[in-house]
C-alpha cells in the first residue's frame, strides 16, 4: 500500500513529495539505496524517475512505514502520481527472519497513492501572441499604446516579490515598460501593459525586444512563464510607428508674387 500523508487532490509543480510504503511486517533491516519507480515523465529526460529511500518508522506490532522522497524536477509530469514498483537497487528491505519485501505494489482503496490524485505539473506558460488594440499608424509624444501579451495557460495570482518588464525597440538600448499595478492588467491568460510614448522615442515598427519575467508572472500552479519567444510578434501583428521628432526650420526666404510679399519657410520633418 502506498500513500502520501495528508496529501489528497492537489497539483504540485515543485518541492518534495514524501511517499509512504506500508509494509505488513516489522522491517528490521534496510541497506543500500532502495527506491520507488514512479510513473513520472520528463520532457527533457527520457530516463526513469525515482523516489529515494529516506527512513522507516514502526507503526504498531505488525506494520512498518517506509518513507521515500521524490523531489520534483523541471519538466516532470504525472496524472496522477503513482508507484510502478519497488526496486531494491542492490539493497535490502527485510524483516527479522531475512524475508525481503516484494517489489509488487498492491492497490488497496483510498490508501493507494494513485487514488490520492496528486498531479505533478511543471509545464510553464509560453507566449502565444503579442498584439495591440490601437490602429495602424504613427504615434507621437504622450500617445498611449496597450500591449497585450497572451500565454497558452491561465495565469495565477502575481508574485508581488518579483518583477516583469517589457523592453521595446524605441530607443537605443531599449525602452523599459515596467509592470505597474496601477496600469498593468491581468485577465485570464493575458497581461496588458500600457506604453506611454516619451520624448526621444522613435521606431519605424514598434516591437518587443525582450520580456523580462523575474518570477512575477506564472500559472495558477506556480510555474514561471517562459517569455523568451517575444520578438517580431507585435511587429508582425501591426505596423505601429513611433515618431517624436520635432520639425526643424532649415531655410526661409521672401518671394514677391503678384505684388504681395509671401514668407516661404521650409521644414525638415525627418
mmCIF file of C-alpha atoms in Angstrom:
data_model
loop_
_atom_site.group_PDB
_atom_site.id
_atom_site.type_symbol
_atom_site.label_atom_id
_atom_site.label_comp_id
_atom_site.label_asym_id
_atom_site.label_seq_id
_atom_site.Cartn_x
_atom_site.Cartn_y
_atom_site.Cartn_z
ATOM 1 C CA UNK A 1 0.000 0.000 0.000
ATOM 2 C CA UNK A 2 1.433 3.400 -0.914
ATOM 3 C CA UNK A 3 0.306 6.727 0.380
ATOM 4 C CA UNK A 4 1.414 10.287 0.985
ATOM 5 C CA UNK A 5 0.307 11.528 4.374
ATOM 6 C CA UNK A 6 -2.425 14.185 4.339
ATOM 7 C CA UNK A 7 -1.906 14.950 0.639
ATOM 8 C CA UNK A 8 -5.051 14.484 -1.462
ATOM 9 C CA UNK A 9 -6.395 16.079 -4.671
ATOM 10 C CA UNK A 10 -3.643 18.623 -5.203
ATOM 11 C CA UNK A 11 -1.367 19.754 -8.009
ATOM 12 C CA UNK A 12 2.343 20.200 -7.339
ATOM 13 C CA UNK A 13 4.850 21.993 -9.541
ATOM 14 C CA UNK A 14 7.891 21.995 -7.255
ATOM 15 C CA UNK A 15 9.218 20.798 -3.930
ATOM 16 C CA UNK A 16 9.329 17.405 -2.277
ATOM 17 C CA UNK A 17 6.677 14.718 -2.017
ATOM 18 C CA UNK A 18 7.007 12.054 0.649
ATOM 19 C CA UNK A 19 5.694 8.643 -0.370
ATOM 20 C CA UNK A 20 4.948 6.114 2.338
ATOM 21 C CA UNK A 21 5.001 2.379 1.757
ATOM 22 C CA UNK A 22 3.243 0.424 4.476
ATOM 23 C CA UNK A 23 4.851 -2.982 4.965
ATOM 24 C CA UNK A 24 2.673 -5.514 6.790
ATOM 25 C CA UNK A 25 5.577 -6.687 8.892
ATOM 26 C CA UNK A 26 8.258 -5.301 11.173
ATOM 27 C CA UNK A 27 11.145 -4.218 8.946
ATOM 28 C CA UNK A 28 14.410 -4.509 10.831
ATOM 29 C CA UNK A 29 16.945 -4.157 8.040
ATOM 30 C CA UNK A 30 17.265 -1.592 5.256
ATOM 31 C CA UNK A 31 20.551 -1.418 3.382
ATOM 32 C CA UNK A 32 21.820 0.122 0.174
ATOM 33 C CA UNK A 33 19.615 2.571 -1.737
ATOM 34 C CA UNK A 34 16.133 1.105 -2.256
ATOM 35 C CA UNK A 35 13.880 3.234 -4.415
ATOM 36 C CA UNK A 36 10.397 3.543 -5.855
ATOM 37 C CA UNK A 37 9.936 3.570 -9.609
ATOM 38 C CA UNK A 38 7.412 6.323 -10.374
ATOM 39 C CA UNK A 39 5.132 6.921 -13.360
ATOM 40 C CA UNK A 40 6.640 10.397 -13.833
ATOM 41 C CA UNK A 41 7.597 11.511 -17.345
ATOM 42 C CA UNK A 42 10.046 14.315 -18.033
ATOM 43 C CA UNK A 43 10.047 16.307 -21.288
ATOM 44 C CA UNK A 44 13.796 16.951 -21.029
ATOM 45 C CA UNK A 45 14.918 13.472 -19.971
ATOM 46 C CA UNK A 46 13.586 10.093 -21.098
ATOM 47 C CA UNK A 47 15.030 8.277 -18.080
ATOM 48 C CA UNK A 48 13.100 6.720 -15.203
ATOM 49 C CA UNK A 49 12.149 8.926 -12.249
ATOM 50 C CA UNK A 50 12.563 7.517 -8.744
ATOM 51 C CA UNK A 51 11.719 8.311 -5.153
ATOM 52 C CA UNK A 52 14.686 7.616 -2.859
ATOM 53 C CA UNK A 53 14.534 5.784 0.454
ATOM 54 C CA UNK A 54 14.660 8.169 3.394
ATOM 55 C CA UNK A 55 13.768 6.403 6.659
ATOM 56 C CA UNK A 56 11.442 3.911 8.373
ATOM 57 C CA UNK A 57 9.002 4.083 11.246
ATOM 58 C CA UNK A 58 7.396 1.243 13.214
ATOM 59 C CA UNK A 59 3.629 1.852 13.235
ATOM 60 C CA UNK A 60 2.492 -0.971 15.520
ATOM 61 C CA UNK A 61 3.370 -4.575 16.323
ATOM 62 C CA UNK A 62 2.773 -5.710 12.741
ATOM 63 C CA UNK A 63 3.437 -2.779 10.401
ATOM 64 C CA UNK A 64 6.321 -0.561 9.299
ATOM 65 C CA UNK A 65 6.154 2.705 7.390
ATOM 66 C CA UNK A 66 8.928 3.069 4.803
ATOM 67 C CA UNK A 67 9.403 6.692 3.835
ATOM 68 C CA UNK A 68 10.629 7.620 0.372
ATOM 69 C CA UNK A 69 11.248 11.104 -1.022
ATOM 70 C CA UNK A 70 10.576 12.385 -4.532
ATOM 71 C CA UNK A 71 11.844 15.856 -5.491
ATOM 72 C CA UNK A 72 10.017 17.395 -8.447
ATOM 73 C CA UNK A 73 12.303 18.461 -11.305
ATOM 74 C CA UNK A 74 11.654 20.903 -14.118
ATOM 75 C CA UNK A 75 9.812 19.087 -16.907
ATOM 76 C CA UNK A 76 8.204 16.431 -14.675
ATOM 77 C CA UNK A 77 4.566 15.421 -15.130
ATOM 78 C CA UNK A 78 2.285 12.691 -13.769
ATOM 79 C CA UNK A 79 -1.513 12.471 -13.890
ATOM 80 C CA UNK A 80 -1.865 11.272 -11.218
ATOM 81 C CA UNK A 81 1.347 10.338 -9.411
ATOM 82 C CA UNK A 82 1.735 6.603 -8.821
ATOM 83 C CA UNK A 83 4.321 3.970 -7.946
ATOM 84 C CA UNK A 84 5.087 1.313 -10.542
ATOM 85 C CA UNK A 85 7.421 -0.827 -8.440
ATOM 86 C CA UNK A 86 9.798 -1.078 -5.508
ATOM 87 C CA UNK A 87 13.384 -1.588 -6.621
ATOM 88 C CA UNK A 88 15.861 -2.849 -4.048
ATOM 89 C CA UNK A 89 18.671 -1.443 -6.216
ATOM 90 C CA UNK A 90 21.234 -3.891 -4.766
ATOM 91 C CA UNK A 91 19.937 -3.089 -1.289
ATOM 92 C CA UNK A 92 17.784 -4.883 1.254
ATOM 93 C CA UNK A 93 14.409 -4.327 2.894
ATOM 94 C CA UNK A 94 13.855 -7.278 5.192
ATOM 95 C CA UNK A 95 12.272 -8.444 8.434
ATOM 96 C CA UNK A 96 13.990 -10.131 11.361
ATOM 97 C CA UNK A 97 13.993 -13.525 9.662
ATOM 98 C CA UNK A 98 15.563 -12.110 6.492
ATOM 99 C CA UNK A 99 12.493 -12.168 4.267
ATOM 100 C CA UNK A 100 12.724 -9.304 1.765
ATOM 101 C CA UNK A 101 9.852 -7.022 0.821
ATOM 102 C CA UNK A 102 8.156 -7.732 -2.507
ATOM 103 C CA UNK A 103 8.531 -5.437 -5.471
ATOM 104 C CA UNK A 104 4.795 -5.609 -6.220
ATOM 105 C CA UNK A 105 2.655 -2.648 -5.198
ATOM 106 C CA UNK A 106 -0.858 -3.681 -4.156
ATOM 107 C CA UNK A 107 -3.662 -1.157 -4.605
ATOM 108 C CA UNK A 108 -5.966 -1.033 -1.598
ATOM 109 C CA UNK A 109 -8.720 1.545 -1.819
ATOM 110 C CA UNK A 110 -8.147 5.085 -0.608
ATOM 111 C CA UNK A 111 -4.694 4.250 0.740
ATOM 112 C CA UNK A 112 -3.157 3.746 -2.689
ATOM 113 C CA UNK A 113 -1.094 6.643 -3.991
ATOM 114 C CA UNK A 114 -2.950 6.776 -7.306
ATOM 115 C CA UNK A 115 -6.276 7.268 -5.560
ATOM 116 C CA UNK A 116 -4.911 10.282 -3.702
ATOM 117 C CA UNK A 117 -4.944 12.142 -7.025
ATOM 118 C CA UNK A 118 -1.653 14.021 -6.713
ATOM 119 C CA UNK A 119 -0.975 15.781 -10.027
ATOM 120 C CA UNK A 120 2.605 16.709 -10.915
ATOM 121 C CA UNK A 121 2.684 19.520 -13.463
ATOM 122 C CA UNK A 122 5.753 21.650 -14.198
ATOM 123 C CA UNK A 123 4.708 22.868 -17.657
ATOM 124 C CA UNK A 124 5.388 26.606 -17.852
ATOM 125 C CA UNK A 125 3.147 29.102 -19.691
ATOM 126 C CA UNK A 126 4.584 30.288 -23.006
ATOM 127 C CA UNK A 127 3.801 33.339 -25.112
ATOM 128 C CA UNK A 128 1.117 32.788 -27.739
ATOM 129 C CA UNK A 129 0.786 36.302 -29.113
ATOM 130 C CA UNK A 130 1.633 39.966 -28.568
ATOM 131 C CA UNK A 131 -0.892 42.426 -30.005
ATOM 132 C CA UNK A 132 -2.297 45.919 -29.548
ATOM 133 C CA UNK A 133 -5.751 47.416 -29.962
ATOM 134 C CA UNK A 134 -4.560 50.738 -31.427
ATOM 135 C CA UNK A 135 -4.896 51.143 -35.220
ATOM 136 C CA UNK A 136 -2.011 51.011 -37.660
ATOM 137 C CA UNK A 137 -0.316 54.403 -37.906
ATOM 138 C CA UNK A 138 2.147 56.875 -36.412
ATOM 139 C CA UNK A 139 2.097 57.941 -32.770
ATOM 140 C CA UNK A 140 3.911 60.790 -31.057
ATOM 141 C CA UNK A 141 4.755 62.004 -27.561
ATOM 142 C CA UNK A 142 2.040 61.326 -24.988
ATOM 143 C CA UNK A 143 0.307 58.620 -27.016
ATOM 144 C CA UNK A 144 -0.842 55.592 -25.034
ATOM 145 C CA UNK A 145 -0.453 52.176 -26.622
ATOM 146 C CA UNK A 146 -1.694 48.994 -24.990
ATOM 147 C CA UNK A 147 0.493 45.914 -25.460
ATOM 148 C CA UNK A 148 -1.328 42.647 -24.773
ATOM 149 C CA UNK A 149 0.795 39.548 -24.103
ATOM 150 C CA UNK A 150 -1.215 36.307 -24.201
ATOM 151 C CA UNK A 151 0.028 32.953 -22.883
ATOM 152 C CA UNK A 152 -1.058 29.387 -23.600
ATOM 153 C CA UNK A 153 -2.193 28.823 -19.997
ATOM 154 C CA UNK A 154 -4.334 30.652 -17.466
ATOM 155 C CA UNK A 155 -2.217 32.855 -15.205
ATOM 156 C CA UNK A 156 -2.350 32.724 -11.430
ATOM 157 C CA UNK A 157 -2.008 35.375 -8.747
ATOM 158 C CA UNK A 158 1.015 37.524 -9.459
ATOM 159 C CA UNK A 159 4.008 37.279 -7.161
ATOM 160 C CA UNK A 160 4.483 40.804 -5.820
ATOM 161 C CA UNK A 161 8.047 39.984 -4.779
ATOM 162 C CA UNK A 162 9.019 39.517 -8.451
ATOM 163 C CA UNK A 163 9.089 41.917 -11.386
ATOM 164 C CA UNK A 164 8.103 41.993 -15.037
ATOM 165 C CA UNK A 165 9.380 44.327 -17.751
ATOM 166 C CA UNK A 166 8.906 44.778 -21.493
ATOM 167 C CA UNK A 167 11.891 46.159 -23.422
ATOM 168 C CA UNK A 168 10.738 47.998 -26.572
ATOM 169 C CA UNK A 169 12.739 48.997 -29.648
ATOM 170 C CA UNK A 170 12.021 52.731 -29.402
ATOM 171 C CA UNK A 171 15.350 53.980 -28.020
ATOM 172 C CA UNK A 172 18.969 52.844 -28.146
ATOM 173 C CA UNK A 173 19.361 50.081 -25.584
ATOM 174 C CA UNK A 174 15.610 49.530 -25.340
ATOM 175 C CA UNK A 175 12.715 51.359 -23.711
ATOM 176 C CA UNK A 176 11.595 49.725 -20.458
ATOM 177 C CA UNK A 177 7.888 49.364 -19.735
ATOM 178 C CA UNK A 178 7.611 48.133 -16.153
ATOM 179 C CA UNK A 179 4.786 46.122 -14.668
ATOM 180 C CA UNK A 180 2.739 48.604 -12.663
ATOM 181 C CA UNK A 181 -0.285 47.517 -10.647
ATOM 182 C CA UNK A 182 -1.939 50.847 -11.471
ATOM 183 C CA UNK A 183 -1.876 50.433 -15.252
ATOM 184 C CA UNK A 184 -0.994 46.800 -15.964
ATOM 185 C CA UNK A 185 -3.984 44.483 -16.280
ATOM 186 C CA UNK A 186 -4.003 40.711 -15.826
ATOM 187 C CA UNK A 187 -7.037 38.818 -17.114
ATOM 188 C CA UNK A 188 -7.203 35.081 -17.725
ATOM 189 C CA UNK A 189 -4.145 34.237 -19.825
ATOM 190 C CA UNK A 190 -3.312 37.841 -20.846
ATOM 191 C CA UNK A 191 -1.138 40.576 -19.360
ATOM 192 C CA UNK A 192 -1.750 44.080 -20.754
ATOM 193 C CA UNK A 193 0.994 46.693 -20.423
ATOM 194 C CA UNK A 194 0.384 50.411 -21.003
ATOM 195 C CA UNK A 195 3.129 52.108 -23.012
ATOM 196 C CA UNK A 196 3.200 55.918 -22.965
ATOM 197 C CA UNK A 197 5.386 57.468 -25.685
ATOM 198 C CA UNK A 198 8.052 59.860 -24.362
ATOM 199 C CA UNK A 199 10.425 62.384 -25.940
ATOM 200 C CA UNK A 200 13.228 60.896 -27.997
ATOM 201 C CA UNK A 201 11.473 57.611 -28.742
ATOM 202 C CA UNK A 202 11.292 56.588 -32.377
ATOM 203 C CA UNK A 203 10.871 53.407 -34.402
ATOM 204 C CA UNK A 204 9.537 52.510 -37.819
ATOM 205 C CA UNK A 205 7.786 49.426 -36.437
ATOM 206 C CA UNK A 206 7.127 49.023 -32.712
ATOM 207 C CA UNK A 207 8.228 45.664 -31.299
ATOM 208 C CA UNK A 208 9.150 43.895 -28.061
ATOM 209 C CA UNK A 209 12.877 43.147 -27.897
ATOM 210 C CA UNK A 210 12.861 41.357 -24.537
ATOM 211 C CA UNK A 211 10.308 40.318 -21.953
ATOM 212 C CA UNK A 212 11.985 40.093 -18.548
ATOM 213 C CA UNK A 213 9.997 37.976 -16.099
ATOM 214 C CA UNK A 214 11.617 37.682 -12.704
ATOM 215 C CA UNK A 215 9.123 35.166 -11.356
ATOM 216 C CA UNK A 216 6.197 37.585 -11.209
ATOM 217 C CA UNK A 217 4.088 36.023 -13.966
ATOM 218 C CA UNK A 218 3.259 32.340 -13.502
ATOM 219 C CA UNK A 219 0.340 29.975 -13.948
ATOM 220 C CA UNK A 220 -2.049 29.047 -11.160
ATOM 221 C CA UNK A 221 0.275 26.175 -10.233
ATOM 222 C CA UNK A 222 3.300 28.412 -9.718
ATOM 223 C CA UNK A 223 5.145 27.588 -12.948
ATOM 224 C CA UNK A 224 7.082 30.668 -14.030
ATOM 225 C CA UNK A 225 6.143 31.891 -17.514
ATOM 226 C CA UNK A 226 8.685 31.455 -20.307
ATOM 227 C CA UNK A 227 8.970 34.791 -22.107
ATOM 228 C CA UNK A 228 11.965 34.374 -24.418
ATOM 229 C CA UNK A 229 9.910 33.989 -27.603
ATOM 230 C CA UNK A 230 8.704 37.581 -27.881
ATOM 231 C CA UNK A 231 10.449 39.255 -30.824
ATOM 232 C CA UNK A 232 8.606 40.127 -34.070
ATOM 233 C CA UNK A 233 5.212 39.107 -32.646
ATOM 234 C CA UNK A 234 3.962 42.678 -32.185
ATOM 235 C CA UNK A 235 5.760 43.978 -35.296
ATOM 236 C CA UNK A 236 4.243 41.257 -37.447
ATOM 237 C CA UNK A 237 0.778 41.828 -35.996
ATOM 238 C CA UNK A 238 0.500 45.537 -36.824
ATOM 239 C CA UNK A 239 2.707 48.383 -38.069
ATOM 240 C CA UNK A 240 2.975 50.964 -35.313
ATOM 241 C CA UNK A 241 5.309 53.908 -36.000
ATOM 242 C CA UNK A 242 6.678 55.900 -33.064
ATOM 243 C CA UNK A 243 7.805 59.390 -34.108
ATOM 244 C CA UNK A 244 8.643 62.137 -31.621
ATOM 245 C CA UNK A 245 10.969 64.105 -33.917
ATOM 246 C CA UNK A 246 10.130 67.833 -33.816
ATOM 247 C CA UNK A 247 10.104 69.609 -37.244
ATOM 248 C CA UNK A 248 13.082 71.987 -37.679
ATOM 249 C CA UNK A 249 13.439 75.109 -39.853
ATOM 250 C CA UNK A 250 16.197 74.529 -42.377
ATOM 251 C CA UNK A 251 15.672 77.580 -44.659
ATOM 252 C CA UNK A 252 13.416 80.588 -45.206
ATOM 253 C CA UNK A 253 13.070 83.349 -47.774
ATOM 254 C CA UNK A 254 10.822 86.126 -49.173
ATOM 255 C CA UNK A 255 9.375 85.968 -52.681
ATOM 256 C CA UNK A 256 7.260 88.545 -54.470
ATOM 257 C CA UNK A 257 4.172 87.064 -56.083
ATOM 258 C CA UNK A 258 1.538 89.263 -57.762
ATOM 259 C CA UNK A 259 2.667 92.340 -55.879
ATOM 260 C CA UNK A 260 2.468 90.651 -52.484
ATOM 261 C CA UNK A 261 5.218 89.505 -50.184
ATOM 262 C CA UNK A 262 4.902 85.864 -49.103
ATOM 263 C CA UNK A 263 7.141 84.320 -46.466
ATOM 264 C CA UNK A 264 8.281 80.856 -47.514
ATOM 265 C CA UNK A 265 9.520 78.513 -44.772
ATOM 266 C CA UNK A 266 10.819 75.017 -45.389
ATOM 267 C CA UNK A 267 10.653 72.403 -42.581
ATOM 268 C CA UNK A 268 12.651 69.267 -42.138
ATOM 269 C CA UNK A 269 10.259 66.638 -40.769
ATOM 270 C CA UNK A 270 12.710 63.750 -40.856
#
